[in-house]
CSV table of C-alpha atoms in Angstrom, one decimal:
chain,number,residue,atom,x,y,z
A,16,LEU,CA,0.0,0.1,-0.1
A,17,LEU,CA,3.0,2.4,1.0
A,18,VAL,CA,4.6,1.6,-2.2
A,19,GLY,CA,1.8,2.1,-4.9
A,20,GLY,CA,1.0,5.8,-2.8
A,21,ALA,CA,4.5,6.7,-3.3
A,22,ALA,CA,4.7,5.8,-6.8
A,23,GLY,CA,1.2,7.6,-7.2
A,24,GLY,CA,2.5,10.4,-5.4
A,25,GLY,CA,5.5,10.7,-7.6
A,26,TYR,CA,3.3,10.7,-10.8
A,27,TYR,CA,1.0,13.2,-9.4
A,28,VAL,CA,3.9,15.8,-8.7
A,29,ALA,CA,5.0,15.5,-12.1
A,30,LYS,CA,1.7,15.7,-13.7
A,31,GLU,CA,0.9,18.9,-10.9
A,32,SER,CA,4.5,20.6,-12.1
A,33,GLU,CA,3.7,20.3,-16.1
A,34,ARG,CA,0.3,21.9,-15.3
A,35,LYS,CA,1.3,24.6,-12.8
A,36,GLY,CA,5.0,25.4,-13.7
A,37,SER,CA,5.8,26.1,-10.4
A,38,LEU,CA,7.5,23.3,-8.4
A,39,GLU,CA,7.5,25.4,-5.2
A,40,THR,CA,3.3,24.8,-5.0
A,41,VAL,CA,3.5,21.6,-5.9
A,42,VAL,CA,5.6,21.0,-3.2
A,43,ASP,CA,3.4,23.2,-0.8
A,44,ASP,CA,0.2,21.5,-1.9
A,45,THR,CA,1.8,18.0,-1.0
A,46,ALA,CA,3.4,19.1,1.9
A,47,ILE,CA,-0.5,19.9,2.8
A,48,THR,CA,-1.9,17.2,2.1
A,49,ALA,CA,0.6,15.0,3.9
A,50,SER,CA,0.2,17.2,7.0
A,51,ILE,CA,-3.7,16.7,7.1
A,52,LYS,CA,-3.2,12.7,6.4
A,53,ALA,CA,-0.9,12.1,9.3
A,54,LYS,CA,-3.2,14.4,11.3
A,55,TYR,CA,-6.0,12.1,10.2
A,56,MET,CA,-3.6,9.0,10.9
A,57,ARG,CA,-3.3,10.3,14.5
A,58,ASP,CA,-6.9,10.9,15.3
A,59,SER,CA,-8.6,8.4,17.2
A,60,TYR,CA,-12.0,9.0,15.8
A,61,ILE,CA,-11.4,9.4,11.9
A,62,ASN,CA,-10.5,6.7,9.9
A,63,ALA,CA,-7.6,8.2,7.7
A,64,LEU,CA,-8.5,5.4,5.0
A,65,ASP,CA,-11.9,6.8,4.4
A,66,ILE,CA,-11.0,10.5,3.4
A,67,ASN,CA,-9.1,11.4,0.1
A,68,VAL,CA,-7.6,14.8,0.4
A,69,ASP,CA,-6.3,16.5,-2.5
A,70,THR,CA,-4.8,20.0,-2.5
A,71,ASP,CA,-4.3,22.8,-5.6
A,72,TYR,CA,-2.6,26.1,-4.5
A,73,GLY,CA,-3.7,25.7,-0.8
A,74,VAL,CA,-7.4,25.0,-1.5
A,75,VAL,CA,-8.2,21.5,0.2
A,76,VAL,CA,-11.0,19.4,-1.1
A,77,LEU,CA,-11.8,16.4,0.9
A,78,TYR,CA,-13.8,13.0,-0.5
A,79,GLY,CA,-14.8,9.8,0.5
A,80,ASN,CA,-17.5,8.7,2.8
A,81,VAL,CA,-17.8,9.3,6.6
A,82,PRO,CA,-20.2,7.6,9.6
A,83,ASP,CA,-21.4,11.1,10.7
A,84,SER,CA,-21.5,14.9,10.5
A,85,TYR,CA,-19.4,15.0,13.8
A,86,THR,CA,-16.8,13.2,11.8
A,87,GLU,CA,-17.2,15.4,8.7
A,88,ASP,CA,-16.9,18.4,10.6
A,89,ARG,CA,-13.5,17.1,12.2
A,90,ALA,CA,-12.0,16.0,9.1
A,91,ILE,CA,-12.7,19.8,8.1
A,92,ALA,CA,-11.4,21.3,11.3
A,93,LEU,CA,-8.3,19.2,11.2
A,94,ALA,CA,-7.7,20.4,7.3
A,95,GLU,CA,-8.2,24.1,8.2
A,96,GLY,CA,-5.5,23.8,11.1
A,97,VAL,CA,-3.0,23.2,8.9
A,98,LYS,CA,-0.5,25.8,7.5
A,99,GLY,CA,-0.9,27.0,4.2
A,100,VAL,CA,-4.5,25.7,3.6
A,101,LYS,CA,-6.8,28.7,2.2
A,102,ARG,CA,-10.2,26.9,2.4
A,103,VAL,CA,-11.2,23.3,2.6
A,104,VAL,CA,-13.9,22.3,0.4
A,105,SER,CA,-16.0,19.5,2.0
A,106,ARG,CA,-17.4,16.5,-0.9
A,107,LEU,CA,-17.6,13.8,2.1
A,108,VAL,CA,-20.5,12.3,2.2
A,109,VAL,CA,-22.6,10.7,5.2
A,110,THR,CA,-22.9,7.0,4.9
A,111,PRO,CA,-23.8,5.7,8.6
A,112,ARG,CA,-21.9,2.6,9.1
A,113,PRO,CA,-24.5,-0.8,9.9
A,114,GLU,CA,-24.7,-1.5,13.5
């Protein structure tokens, strides 16, 4: 899983740098994404594997399914607390887990 993620990340950086023309912006966006994912991994309530994080010029978009609105709000708040984040857009879908 980590090997594939690292390989995919390299592709993302290459494609983004072609589009944006600024490697510094790509590195900043990649650092923001990594910081958010790290916060999710350390959080006892959020399942980091449920949330995908995309960052473009400091605008973070969250995708995935979460079990309740509290988790969505928490994911947004954690992302907003990362240095360099200009705005967070939630595309998270609340999908209660079966009991």
